[in-house]
Amino acid sequence: MSSDLKNIIVTGAGGLIGPMLAERLLNDGYRVIMTDIVEPTVPKRAKHPENAVCMKGDICEPAFVKSLLEAAQPLHAIFIFHGIMSAGSE
């Protein structure tokens, strides 16, 4: 993985909106750290799936947040999409 990629965290990456954003960011050449309380999967149409990192964990757990932030250094942005519990509410 190239070290000049910008690192972006997307929470809620196992939901509806998170994977759509992750796909767009991966297509644009970013390194995307995808996280959710369920194992997120790399979007099938992502042009650069090798730039994705999937992390299962709870962002209410300080130890997980620490490992998430460490995996995304240097961090450039965070998109937070957790907490919306159904596709209908998104």
PDB file of C-alpha atoms in Angstrom:
ATOM      1  CA  MET A   1       0.000   0.000   0.000  1.00  0.00           C
ATOM      2  CA  SER A   2       1.301   3.407  -0.935  1.00  0.00           C
ATOM      3  CA  SER A   3       2.149   5.637   2.004  1.00  0.00           C
ATOM      4  CA  ASP A   4       1.022   8.780   0.130  1.00  0.00           C
ATOM      5  CA  LEU A   5      -2.639   7.760   0.175  1.00  0.00           C
ATOM      6  CA  LYS A   6      -4.989   9.803   2.322  1.00  0.00           C
ATOM      7  CA  ASN A   7      -6.518   7.734   5.123  1.00  0.00           C
ATOM      8  CA  ILE A   8     -10.237   8.026   5.761  1.00  0.00           C
ATOM      9  CA  ILE A   9     -12.303   6.164   8.376  1.00  0.00           C
ATOM     10  CA  VAL A  10     -15.903   5.262   7.544  1.00  0.00           C
ATOM     11  CA  THR A  11     -17.961   4.031  10.507  1.00  0.00           C
ATOM     12  CA  GLY A  12     -21.193   2.180   9.842  1.00  0.00           C
ATOM     13  CA  ALA A  13     -19.464   0.554   6.877  1.00  0.00           C
ATOM     14  CA  GLY A  14     -21.679  -2.517   7.219  1.00  0.00           C
ATOM     15  CA  GLY A  15     -24.849  -0.481   6.666  1.00  0.00           C
ATOM     16  CA  LEU A  16     -26.389   1.199   3.641  1.00  0.00           C
ATOM     17  CA  ILE A  17     -24.670   4.590   3.267  1.00  0.00           C
ATOM     18  CA  GLY A  18     -21.196   3.681   4.568  1.00  0.00           C
ATOM     19  CA  PRO A  19     -20.408   1.151   1.817  1.00  0.00           C
ATOM     20  CA  MET A  20     -21.578   3.561  -0.894  1.00  0.00           C
ATOM     21  CA  LEU A  21     -19.233   6.252   0.391  1.00  0.00           C
ATOM     22  CA  ALA A  22     -16.406   3.732   0.837  1.00  0.00           C
ATOM     23  CA  GLU A  23     -16.797   2.597  -2.780  1.00  0.00           C
ATOM     24  CA  ARG A  24     -16.597   6.172  -4.036  1.00  0.00           C
ATOM     25  CA  LEU A  25     -13.540   6.924  -1.898  1.00  0.00           C
ATOM     26  CA  LEU A  26     -11.797   3.708  -2.997  1.00  0.00           C
ATOM     27  CA  ASN A  27     -12.555   4.552  -6.630  1.00  0.00           C
ATOM     28  CA  ASP A  28     -11.000   7.980  -6.080  1.00  0.00           C
ATOM     29  CA  GLY A  29      -7.775   6.447  -4.744  1.00  0.00           C
ATOM     30  CA  TYR A  30      -8.124   6.927  -0.995  1.00  0.00           C
ATOM     31  CA  ARG A  31      -7.188   4.374   1.660  1.00  0.00           C
ATOM     32  CA  VAL A  32     -10.441   3.600   3.473  1.00  0.00           C
ATOM     33  CA  ILE A  33     -10.641   2.064   6.923  1.00  0.00           C
ATOM     34  CA  MET A  34     -14.154   0.577   7.071  1.00  0.00           C
ATOM     35  CA  THR A  35     -15.578  -0.274  10.472  1.00  0.00           C
ATOM     36  CA  ASP A  36     -18.819  -1.513  12.015  1.00  0.00           C
ATOM     37  CA  ILE A  37     -20.004  -3.821  14.789  1.00  0.00           C
ATOM     38  CA  VAL A  38     -20.410  -6.452  12.071  1.00  0.00           C
ATOM     39  CA  GLU A  39     -17.561  -7.335   9.713  1.00  0.00           C
ATOM     40  CA  PRO A  40     -17.736  -4.837   6.840  1.00  0.00           C
ATOM     41  CA  THR A  41     -16.942  -6.033   3.328  1.00  0.00           C
ATOM     42  CA  VAL A  42     -15.159  -4.191   0.573  1.00  0.00           C
ATOM     43  CA  PRO A  43     -17.649  -2.972  -2.035  1.00  0.00           C
ATOM     44  CA  LYS A  44     -17.621  -5.294  -5.062  1.00  0.00           C
ATOM     45  CA  ARG A  45     -17.308  -2.458  -7.579  1.00  0.00           C
ATOM     46  CA  ALA A  46     -14.415  -0.711  -5.832  1.00  0.00           C
ATOM     47  CA  LYS A  47     -11.625   0.043  -8.328  1.00  0.00           C
ATOM     48  CA  HIS A  48      -8.918  -0.193  -5.652  1.00  0.00           C
ATOM     49  CA  PRO A  49     -10.044  -2.829  -3.125  1.00  0.00           C
ATOM     50  CA  GLU A  50      -6.440  -3.241  -2.031  1.00  0.00           C
ATOM     51  CA  ASN A  51      -6.735   0.189  -0.365  1.00  0.00           C
ATOM     52  CA  ALA A  52      -9.497  -0.983   1.986  1.00  0.00           C
ATOM     53  CA  VAL A  53      -9.024  -2.107   5.567  1.00  0.00           C
ATOM     54  CA  CYS A  54     -12.039  -3.721   7.277  1.00  0.00           C
ATOM     55  CA  MET A  55     -12.235  -3.639  11.059  1.00  0.00           C
ATOM     56  CA  LYS A  56     -15.012  -5.167  13.140  1.00  0.00           C
ATOM     57  CA  GLY A  57     -15.519  -3.456  16.471  1.00  0.00           C
ATOM     58  CA  ASP A  58     -17.579  -1.207  18.702  1.00  0.00           C
ATOM     59  CA  ILE A  59     -16.663   2.482  18.597  1.00  0.00           C
ATOM     60  CA  CYS A  60     -18.018   2.776  22.149  1.00  0.00           C
ATOM     61  CA  GLU A  61     -15.018   0.708  23.291  1.00  0.00           C
ATOM     62  CA  PRO A  62     -11.958   2.921  23.957  1.00  0.00           C
ATOM     63  CA  ALA A  63      -9.473   0.149  23.107  1.00  0.00           C
ATOM     64  CA  PHE A  64     -11.108  -0.413  19.721  1.00  0.00           C
ATOM     65  CA  VAL A  65     -11.175   3.316  18.963  1.00  0.00           C
ATOM     66  CA  LYS A  66      -7.471   3.479  19.779  1.00  0.00           C
ATOM     67  CA  SER A  67      -6.684   0.619  17.364  1.00  0.00           C
ATOM     68  CA  LEU A  68      -8.927   2.178  14.711  1.00  0.00           C
ATOM     69  CA  LEU A  69      -7.165   5.531  14.939  1.00  0.00           C
ATOM     70  CA  GLU A  70      -3.755   3.857  14.904  1.00  0.00           C
ATOM     71  CA  ALA A  71      -4.688   1.950  11.726  1.00  0.00           C
ATOM     72  CA  ALA A  72      -5.614   5.209  10.004  1.00  0.00           C
ATOM     73  CA  GLN A  73      -2.473   7.251  10.597  1.00  0.00           C
ATOM     74  CA  PRO A  74      -1.973   9.819   9.287  1.00  0.00           C
ATOM     75  CA  LEU A  75      -5.714  10.408   9.535  1.00  0.00           C
ATOM     76  CA  HIS A  76      -7.309  12.823   7.085  1.00  0.00           C
ATOM     77  CA  ALA A  77     -11.067  12.461   7.706  1.00  0.00           C
ATOM     78  CA  ILE A  78     -13.743  10.455   9.521  1.00  0.00           C
ATOM     79  CA  PHE A  79     -17.270   9.872   8.239  1.00  0.00           C
ATOM     80  CA  ILE A  80     -19.582   8.668  11.001  1.00  0.00           C
ATOM     81  CA  PHE A  81     -22.618   6.676   9.863  1.00  0.00           C
ATOM     82  CA  HIS A  82     -23.170   4.392  12.866  1.00  0.00           C
ATOM     83  CA  GLY A  83     -26.272   4.393  14.979  1.00  0.00           C
ATOM     84  CA  ILE A  84     -28.914   4.388  12.262  1.00  0.00           C
ATOM     85  CA  MET A  85     -30.421   0.965  12.676  1.00  0.00           C
ATOM     86  CA  SER A  86     -32.359   0.380   9.428  1.00  0.00           C
ATOM     87  CA  ALA A  87     -32.179   1.185   5.736  1.00  0.00           C
ATOM     88  CA  GLY A  88     -35.545   2.926   6.027  1.00  0.00           C
ATOM     89  CA  SER A  89     -34.192   5.493   8.468  1.00  0.00           C
ATOM     90  CA  GLU A  90     -31.220   6.314   6.277  1.00  0.00           C
TER      91      GLU A  90
END
